[in-house]
């Protein structure tokens, strides 16, 4: 393997950029795949994919990332033949291209470690199976242009004619100082209504003007295109060819003179995209400052309260408190807007599954279609990345285990094509992601049998497990219902990894299944982990931060109150019974022995837990930082720095909830304890 | 033992200053920067005492030296993890090195310091009784580690410096294997 300095800033940038390119290539492949099915191939999409491969090849060359360079080179060759129309885009070729894309993503993810030589050879063989058509003899047509066009441009010109579109030459001139902006804006505009086939520098010259001939193919007529671009550059448009009712008519040539003056007055020359790439660690740094400001603000608040109580300075106290309120408002605006910057639509992630699923289904010999909903639901960038693996795993499982083979489905009276629906929606401070299929559903009895045969649960307890408890078994390490290890799932990792990943994000998984009808996985994930509103509590002399997004309600527990904790460790509030745990006991500290206490009812999705603590202290915005890799404690999500007030541990309510449930069930399950 | 005169002098200075005031944190941290790489055939070490025994890390493993401060206890962790400390925005676990090496719990004393070491991205703060100094040691003086003993797991060599014996600790073993 090539030696690469993994730490260097440039290499990191390369990785990020390469990832972006592969992402956009993936999106292009999606569109292309749909196009192939529908029989319409958008040349711009094909060309876009080709360009991605080309750019990637160049970048990999610079970084001596040979495997990737080699593969992208091969891919580029195949795509080149396709975009030039010298080979037909068949299903097989599309599949090879998708394979190449996936392998490149894999190589990139390995950051240069790992050996992919075998896989690369396989993919390259697939790519080379492209059938090259015989090139047609060149026709005598619009010689003045043909001679200077590249093969691709010529191909596009012919295709446009064949499809019966008008060919125009837009002759424009731009001041030499700003021609790039003007040109960009004009082509962007033209692209909305036409295909820009080629741009040729014109023979005309002037000391301060640049002339271009832009060759376009469009289904609009000349008047329309003139109208479209008049505002922009007021150019001169020439009709090179118009399709005729009779196919053998001579191409018509017409020249229209215009005034030709680029206008920069109307402000449309701005670049369409105004984005800045920011390293997420820089945003983390801003987050840290915001949280420090929050702590400073709370000391100002304490000072103003003190001043208000002081007769002599109470006026200043009031003033200070008013100023502090304004500061608070601005701070929360600042926090929200920085959080907003980190948000990305989950569609970015959903899009990846489209290609991935096609490949999986093909390999498993199944027919599956996927729909997505709520693509624009936003989540923290880091969370979206962390969700990729668990979701991919769930989908793999659905393809392998849930969706039946087409023949089986027909026999069951279901449509041949299986169906997976991915959807996302926001629910308070959380996002719910749903993966729904119309497959076989999960057979609870089969799950129990498997768990017994694998020694995960004693047979005598298995009978007593509730439906939900039995479903939980699929998340246990070592559980897999298929004995034959398929190529996609069953590589020694299973749903336990999914569970672990989701738990790490302070999220929770629920399953809903109907035998024979299908299964629904519900992932409830917090929108962000970067900065959170927290309730600072005190228990047995130690302070902790509890994320407010998981707090449902707070109870005051007095010895006489109705809500008391029974011997089983449960509490009943408004007729609803939930497990209750004294925080000090959970952590193994001696409790303070106070009589009054507070019950923090925490909940995620449908689950509830009452956490009993001594005091409530205050509410604060805190930035969660991970504890060291050296320390892993369930029930603690991380820590937050409070400046002079020291460091506070941030509780992971999901972790505590799961640990409590697990301890309650430990009689039934042998290996669940971690 | 061959040492360059300048460094010898500096160590002598450090030794004398030790009697009156402990060297400042900045003093050590800045010397890490200068000593990251030794000449060929020598290694740079930062040595310290746990009780009467002297130990050392390679300077390349060390990040900085902190005065003892309040740490935040973390429940459900081994005894030798004293808690966590926020160092420049990063959470760093503080380890009672004596306890980790099986030498009993350490006591806080005025000369106590927290030596922060790093292995790749993982940092750990190690509580030491007294810092001794930063010096350059010829590779030839570094012998193999003791085969048995409570801290054999964490030593990667023994430096025979005249009458003194300094155990060279393995930061990888201390940071990486911990908590697993």
Coordinates of C-alpha atoms in Angstrom, one line a residue, chain A residues 148-559:
Chain A
X148 CA -13.3 22.6 -33.9
X149 CA -15.6 20.5 -31.7
X150 CA -14.3 17.7 -29.5
X151 CA -15.6 14.3 -30.0
X152 CA -18.0 14.6 -27.1
X153 CA -19.3 18.0 -28.2
X154 CA -19.8 16.7 -31.7
X155 CA -21.6 13.7 -30.3
X156 CA -23.9 15.9 -28.3
X157 CA -24.6 18.1 -31.3
X158 CA -25.6 15.2 -33.4
X159 CA -27.8 13.8 -30.6
X160 CA -29.5 17.1 -30.2
X161 CA -30.3 17.2 -33.9
X162 CA -31.5 13.7 -33.8
X163 CA -33.8 14.5 -31.0
X164 CA -35.2 17.3 -33.0
X165 CA -33.9 20.2 -31.1
X166 CA -32.9 23.6 -32.4
X167 CA -29.3 24.5 -32.5
X168 CA -28.4 28.1 -31.9
X169 CA -25.1 29.9 -31.7
X170 CA -25.2 32.6 -29.1
X171 CA -22.5 35.2 -29.8
X172 CA -21.6 37.3 -26.8
X173 CA -18.9 39.6 -25.7
X174 CA -17.8 40.4 -22.3
X175 CA -15.4 43.0 -20.9
X176 CA -12.0 41.3 -20.5
X177 CA -11.9 42.2 -16.8
X178 CA -15.1 40.4 -15.8
X179 CA -15.7 37.9 -18.5
X180 CA -15.6 34.8 -16.2
X181 CA -18.4 36.0 -14.0
X182 CA -20.5 37.1 -17.0
X183 CA -19.9 33.8 -18.8
X184 CA -20.8 31.7 -15.7
X185 CA -24.0 33.6 -15.2
X186 CA -25.0 33.4 -18.8
X187 CA -24.3 29.7 -19.1
X188 CA -26.2 29.0 -15.9
X189 CA -29.1 30.8 -17.3
X190 CA -28.9 29.0 -20.7
X191 CA -28.7 25.7 -19.0
X192 CA -32.2 26.2 -17.5
X193 CA -33.7 26.0 -21.0
X194 CA -31.1 24.3 -23.1
X195 CA -28.0 22.1 -23.3
X196 CA -24.8 24.0 -23.6
X197 CA -22.9 21.9 -26.2
X198 CA -19.8 23.9 -26.6
X199 CA -18.2 27.3 -26.0
X200 CA -15.8 28.5 -28.6
X201 CA -13.7 31.6 -28.5
X202 CA -14.7 33.8 -31.4
X203 CA -12.3 35.0 -34.1
X204 CA -13.4 38.5 -33.5
X205 CA -11.0 40.5 -31.3
X206 CA -11.0 43.8 -29.5
X207 CA -8.6 45.2 -27.0
X208 CA -10.9 45.1 -24.0
X209 CA -13.7 42.7 -25.0
X210 CA -13.7 38.9 -25.3
X211 CA -16.0 37.2 -27.8
X212 CA -17.5 33.8 -27.4
X213 CA -19.7 31.6 -29.5
X214 CA -21.9 29.4 -27.3
X215 CA -23.4 26.5 -29.1
X216 CA -26.7 25.3 -27.6
X217 CA -29.3 22.8 -28.3
X218 CA -32.8 23.6 -27.2
X219 CA -36.4 22.7 -27.7
X220 CA -37.3 26.4 -27.4
X221 CA -37.4 28.7 -30.4
X222 CA -35.1 31.6 -31.1
X223 CA -37.4 34.3 -29.8
X224 CA -37.6 32.5 -26.5
X225 CA -33.9 32.2 -26.1
X226 CA -33.4 35.8 -27.2
X227 CA -35.9 36.9 -24.5
X228 CA -34.2 34.7 -21.9
X229 CA -30.7 36.1 -22.4
X230 CA -31.5 39.6 -23.4
X231 CA -31.4 40.9 -19.8
X232 CA -28.1 39.3 -19.2
X233 CA -25.8 40.0 -22.1
X234 CA -28.0 41.1 -24.9
X235 CA -26.2 38.8 -27.3
X236 CA -26.4 38.0 -30.9
X237 CA -28.1 34.7 -31.6
X238 CA -27.6 32.7 -34.7
X239 CA -29.7 29.7 -35.7
X240 CA -27.4 27.0 -36.8
X241 CA -29.9 24.3 -37.3
X242 CA -33.6 23.7 -36.8
X243 CA -35.2 20.4 -37.0
X244 CA -37.4 20.0 -40.0
X245 CA -40.6 18.2 -40.5
X246 CA -38.9 16.2 -43.1
X247 CA -35.7 14.6 -41.7
X248 CA -33.6 15.1 -44.8
X249 CA -34.0 18.8 -45.1
X250 CA -30.9 20.9 -45.2
X251 CA -29.9 22.5 -41.9
X252 CA -31.0 26.1 -41.9
X253 CA -28.6 28.9 -41.1
X254 CA -29.6 32.3 -40.0
X255 CA -27.8 35.1 -38.3
X256 CA -29.3 37.7 -36.1
X257 CA -27.3 40.7 -35.1
X258 CA -27.7 42.2 -31.7
X259 CA -26.1 45.0 -29.8
X260 CA -24.1 42.8 -27.6
X261 CA -23.4 44.6 -24.3
X262 CA -22.9 42.8 -21.1
X263 CA -25.0 44.3 -18.4
X264 CA -23.7 44.2 -14.9
X265 CA -26.4 46.6 -13.5
X266 CA -29.1 44.1 -12.7
X267 CA -27.1 42.1 -10.1
X268 CA -27.8 38.7 -11.6
X269 CA -24.1 38.0 -12.1
X270 CA -23.5 36.5 -8.7
X271 CA -22.4 32.9 -8.4
X272 CA -25.3 30.7 -7.7
X273 CA -23.6 28.9 -4.9
X274 CA -22.4 30.9 -1.9
X275 CA -21.2 28.2 0.4
X276 CA -18.1 28.0 2.5
X277 CA -16.6 24.7 3.7
X278 CA -15.9 24.7 7.4
X279 CA -14.1 22.2 9.4
X280 CA -16.5 21.0 12.1
X281 CA -13.8 21.4 14.8
X282 CA -13.9 25.2 14.2
X283 CA -17.6 25.1 14.9
X284 CA -16.9 23.1 18.0
X285 CA -14.6 25.8 19.1
X286 CA -17.3 28.5 18.6
X287 CA -19.6 26.2 20.6
X288 CA -17.1 26.1 23.5
X289 CA -17.0 29.9 23.6
X290 CA -20.8 30.1 23.6
X291 CA -21.0 27.8 26.5
X292 CA -18.3 29.7 28.3
X293 CA -20.3 32.9 27.7
X294 CA -23.3 31.1 29.2
X295 CA -21.3 30.5 32.4
X296 CA -20.1 34.0 32.5
X297 CA -23.7 35.2 32.0
X298 CA -24.8 33.1 35.0
X299 CA -22.3 34.8 37.2
X300 CA -23.5 38.2 36.0
X301 CA -27.0 37.1 36.9
X302 CA -25.9 36.1 40.4
X303 CA -24.2 39.5 40.8
X304 CA -27.3 41.4 39.7
X305 CA -29.5 39.5 42.1
X306 CA -27.1 40.4 44.9
X307 CA -27.1 44.1 43.9
X308 CA -30.9 44.2 43.7
X309 CA -31.1 43.1 47.3
X310 CA -28.7 45.8 48.3
X311 CA -30.6 49.0 49.2
X312 CA -27.9 51.4 48.0
X313 CA -27.2 49.7 44.7
X314 CA -30.6 48.2 43.9
X315 CA -31.1 50.5 40.9
X316 CA -27.9 49.3 39.4
X317 CA -29.0 45.8 40.1
X318 CA -32.1 46.3 38.1
X319 CA -30.2 47.8 35.2
X320 CA -27.7 45.0 35.3
X321 CA -30.5 42.4 35.3
X322 CA -32.1 44.0 32.3
X323 CA -28.8 44.0 30.4
X324 CA -28.3 40.4 31.4
X325 CA -31.7 39.4 30.0
X326 CA -30.7 41.0 26.6
X327 CA -27.4 39.2 26.7
X328 CA -29.3 36.0 27.3
X329 CA -31.5 36.5 24.3
X330 CA -28.6 37.3 22.0
X331 CA -26.7 34.3 23.3
X332 CA -29.5 32.0 22.6
X333 CA -29.8 33.4 19.1
X334 CA -26.1 32.9 18.6
X335 CA -26.3 29.3 19.9
X336 CA -29.3 28.6 17.6
X337 CA -27.6 30.0 14.5
X338 CA -24.3 28.1 15.1
X339 CA -26.3 24.9 15.6
X340 CA -28.2 25.7 12.4
X341 CA -24.9 25.8 10.6
X342 CA -24.1 22.2 11.7
X343 CA -27.5 20.9 10.4
X344 CA -27.7 19.0 7.2
X345 CA -30.8 17.4 5.6
X346 CA -31.0 13.7 6.2
X347 CA -31.7 13.3 2.5
X348 CA -27.9 13.3 2.0
X349 CA -27.9 10.0 3.8
X350 CA -31.1 8.6 2.4
X351 CA -29.8 9.2 -1.1
X352 CA -26.9 6.9 -0.5
X353 CA -29.2 4.0 0.3
X354 CA -30.9 4.2 -3.1
X355 CA -27.8 2.9 -5.0
X356 CA -26.8 0.7 -2.2
X357 CA -30.2 -1.0 -2.1
X358 CA -30.2 -1.7 -5.8
X359 CA -27.0 -3.5 -5.5
X360 CA -28.0 -5.5 -2.4
X361 CA -31.3 -6.6 -3.9
X362 CA -29.6 -7.7 -7.1
X363 CA -27.1 -9.7 -5.1
X364 CA -29.9 -11.3 -3.0
X365 CA -32.0 -12.1 -6.1
X366 CA -34.8 -9.9 -4.8
X367 CA -36.9 -7.1 -6.3
X368 CA -37.1 -4.2 -4.0
X369 CA -38.1 -0.6 -4.4
X370 CA -37.3 2.1 -1.8
X371 CA -39.1 5.3 -1.1
X372 CA -38.0 8.1 1.1
X373 CA -39.9 10.8 2.9
X374 CA -38.9 13.8 5.0
X375 CA -35.6 14.1 3.2
X376 CA -35.3 17.7 4.3
X377 CA -35.5 16.9 8.0
X378 CA -32.3 18.3 9.5
X379 CA -29.9 16.7 11.9
X380 CA -26.4 17.6 13.1
X381 CA -23.8 16.7 10.5
X382 CA -21.9 14.4 12.9
X383 CA -25.1 12.5 13.8
X384 CA -26.0 12.0 10.2
X385 CA -22.5 10.4 9.6
X386 CA -22.9 8.2 12.7
X387 CA -26.3 7.1 11.5
X388 CA -25.0 5.8 8.2
X389 CA -23.7 2.5 9.5
X390 CA -26.6 1.4 11.7
X391 CA -29.1 2.3 9.0
X392 CA -27.2 0.5 6.4
X393 CA -27.1 -2.5 8.6
X394 CA -30.9 -2.4 9.2
X395 CA -31.5 -2.2 5.5
X396 CA -29.1 -5.1 4.9
X397 CA -31.1 -7.2 7.4
X398 CA -34.3 -6.2 5.8
X399 CA -33.1 -7.2 2.3
X400 CA -31.6 -10.5 3.5
X401 CA -34.1 -11.6 6.1
X402 CA -37.4 -9.8 5.8
X403 CA -38.2 -9.3 2.1
X404 CA -39.1 -12.6 0.5
X405 CA -37.9 -13.8 -2.9
X406 CA -40.2 -12.6 -5.8
X407 CA -41.7 -16.1 -6.3
X408 CA -42.5 -16.5 -2.7
X409 CA -44.1 -13.1 -2.5
X410 CA -46.3 -13.9 -5.5
X411 CA -47.4 -17.2 -3.9
X412 CA -48.3 -15.3 -0.8
X413 CA -50.4 -12.9 -2.8
X414 CA -48.1 -10.0 -2.3
X415 CA -46.7 -7.8 -5.1
X416 CA -43.5 -9.3 -6.6
X417 CA -41.5 -6.2 -5.7
X418 CA -40.8 -5.7 -2.0
X419 CA -41.0 -2.3 -0.5
X420 CA -38.8 -0.4 1.9
X421 CA -39.9 3.0 3.1
X422 CA -37.4 5.3 4.8
X423 CA -38.9 8.4 6.5
X424 CA -37.7 11.0 8.9
X425 CA -39.6 13.6 10.9
X426 CA -38.9 15.9 13.7
X427 CA -40.5 15.4 17.1
X428 CA -39.5 18.0 19.6
X429 CA -35.8 17.9 20.1
X430 CA -35.5 14.6 18.4
X431 CA -35.7 13.2 15.0
X432 CA -37.5 9.9 14.4
X433 CA -36.2 7.8 11.5
X434 CA -38.5 5.0 10.4
X435 CA -37.4 2.0 8.3
X436 CA -40.6 0.1 7.2
X437 CA -40.8 -2.9 5.0
X438 CA -43.6 -5.2 3.7
X439 CA -41.7 -8.4 4.3
X440 CA -42.2 -11.4 6.4
X441 CA -42.2 -9.7 9.8
X442 CA -40.3 -11.0 12.7
X443 CA -41.3 -14.4 14.0
X444 CA -41.2 -14.1 17.8
X445 CA -41.2 -17.9 18.4
X446 CA -38.3 -18.3 15.9
X447 CA -36.4 -15.6 17.8
X448 CA -36.8 -17.4 21.1
X449 CA -35.8 -20.7 19.6
X450 CA -32.7 -19.2 18.1
X451 CA -31.8 -17.5 21.3
X452 CA -32.1 -20.7 23.3
X453 CA -30.1 -22.7 20.7
X454 CA -27.3 -20.2 20.8
X455 CA -27.3 -20.3 24.6
X456 CA -28.3 -16.6 25.0
X457 CA -31.3 -17.4 27.1
X458 CA -32.4 -20.4 29.3
X459 CA -35.4 -22.2 27.7
X460 CA -37.4 -21.9 30.9
X461 CA -37.1 -18.1 30.9
X462 CA -37.8 -17.8 27.2
X463 CA -41.4 -18.8 27.7
X464 CA -41.9 -16.0 30.2
X465 CA -40.5 -13.3 28.0
X466 CA -43.0 -10.7 26.9
X467 CA -43.3 -10.0 23.2
X468 CA -41.2 -6.8 23.5
X469 CA -38.6 -8.5 25.6
X470 CA -38.3 -11.3 23.0
X471 CA -37.8 -8.8 20.3
X472 CA -35.0 -7.2 22.2
X473 CA -33.2 -10.5 21.8
X474 CA -32.2 -9.7 18.3
X475 CA -30.0 -6.9 19.6
X476 CA -27.9 -9.3 21.7
X477 CA -24.4 -10.0 20.6
X478 CA -24.1 -13.3 18.8
X479 CA -27.6 -13.4 17.6
X480 CA -28.3 -14.1 14.0
X481 CA -31.3 -15.9 12.5
X482 CA -29.6 -17.1 9.4
X483 CA -27.1 -19.8 9.7
X484 CA -25.6 -19.4 6.2
X485 CA -23.4 -16.3 6.2
X486 CA -24.5 -14.3 3.2
X487 CA -22.2 -11.9 1.4
X488 CA -23.9 -8.8 2.7
X489 CA -25.1 -9.4 6.2
X490 CA -24.0 -11.9 8.8
X491 CA -20.3 -11.0 8.7
X492 CA -20.0 -11.5 12.4
X493 CA -21.7 -8.2 13.1
X494 CA -25.4 -7.9 13.7
X495 CA -28.1 -5.9 15.2
X496 CA -26.1 -5.5 18.4
X497 CA -23.8 -3.1 16.6
X498 CA -26.8 -1.2 15.4
X499 CA -28.0 -0.9 19.0
X500 CA -24.6 0.1 20.3
X501 CA -24.3 2.9 17.6
X502 CA -27.7 4.3 18.3
X503 CA -27.2 4.2 22.1
X504 CA -23.9 6.1 21.6
X505 CA -25.9 8.8 20.0
X506 CA -28.3 8.9 23.0
X507 CA -30.9 7.4 20.8
X508 CA -33.3 4.5 21.1
X509 CA -34.6 1.8 18.8
X510 CA -38.1 0.5 18.8
X511 CA -39.4 -2.4 16.7
X512 CA -43.0 -3.0 15.6
X513 CA -43.6 -6.1 13.7
X514 CA -46.6 -8.1 12.3
X515 CA -45.9 -11.6 11.1
X516 CA -46.4 -11.9 7.4
X517 CA -47.0 -8.1 7.0
X518 CA -43.8 -6.4 7.7
X519 CA -41.6 -4.6 10.3
X520 CA -41.1 -1.1 11.3
X521 CA -37.8 0.1 13.0
X522 CA -38.1 3.4 14.7
X523 CA -34.9 5.2 15.7
X524 CA -35.4 8.2 17.9
X525 CA -32.3 10.4 17.8
X526 CA -31.5 13.8 19.4
X527 CA -31.1 16.5 16.8
X528 CA -27.7 17.6 18.1
X529 CA -25.2 16.5 20.7
X530 CA -23.0 19.6 20.3
X531 CA -24.6 22.0 22.7
X532 CA -27.6 21.1 24.9
X533 CA -29.7 22.7 27.5
X534 CA -29.1 20.9 30.7
X535 CA -30.6 20.7 34.1
X536 CA -27.8 20.8 36.8
X537 CA -28.7 18.5 39.7
X538 CA -27.1 17.5 42.9
X539 CA -27.0 14.0 44.4
X540 CA -25.0 12.8 47.3
X541 CA -22.9 15.9 47.3
X542 CA -22.0 15.6 43.6
X543 CA -23.3 17.7 40.7
X544 CA -24.3 16.4 37.3
X545 CA -25.9 17.8 34.2
X546 CA -29.0 16.1 32.8
X547 CA -29.9 16.9 29.1
X548 CA -33.2 18.7 29.2
X549 CA -34.3 17.2 25.9
X550 CA -34.8 13.9 27.7
X551 CA -36.6 15.3 30.7
X552 CA -40.4 14.8 30.5
X553 CA -41.4 16.2 33.9
X554 CA -40.0 16.8 37.4
X555 CA -41.7 15.5 40.6
X556 CA -41.2 16.7 44.1
X557 CA -41.0 13.6 46.2
X558 CA -41.9 13.9 49.9
X559 CA -42.3 11.0 52.3

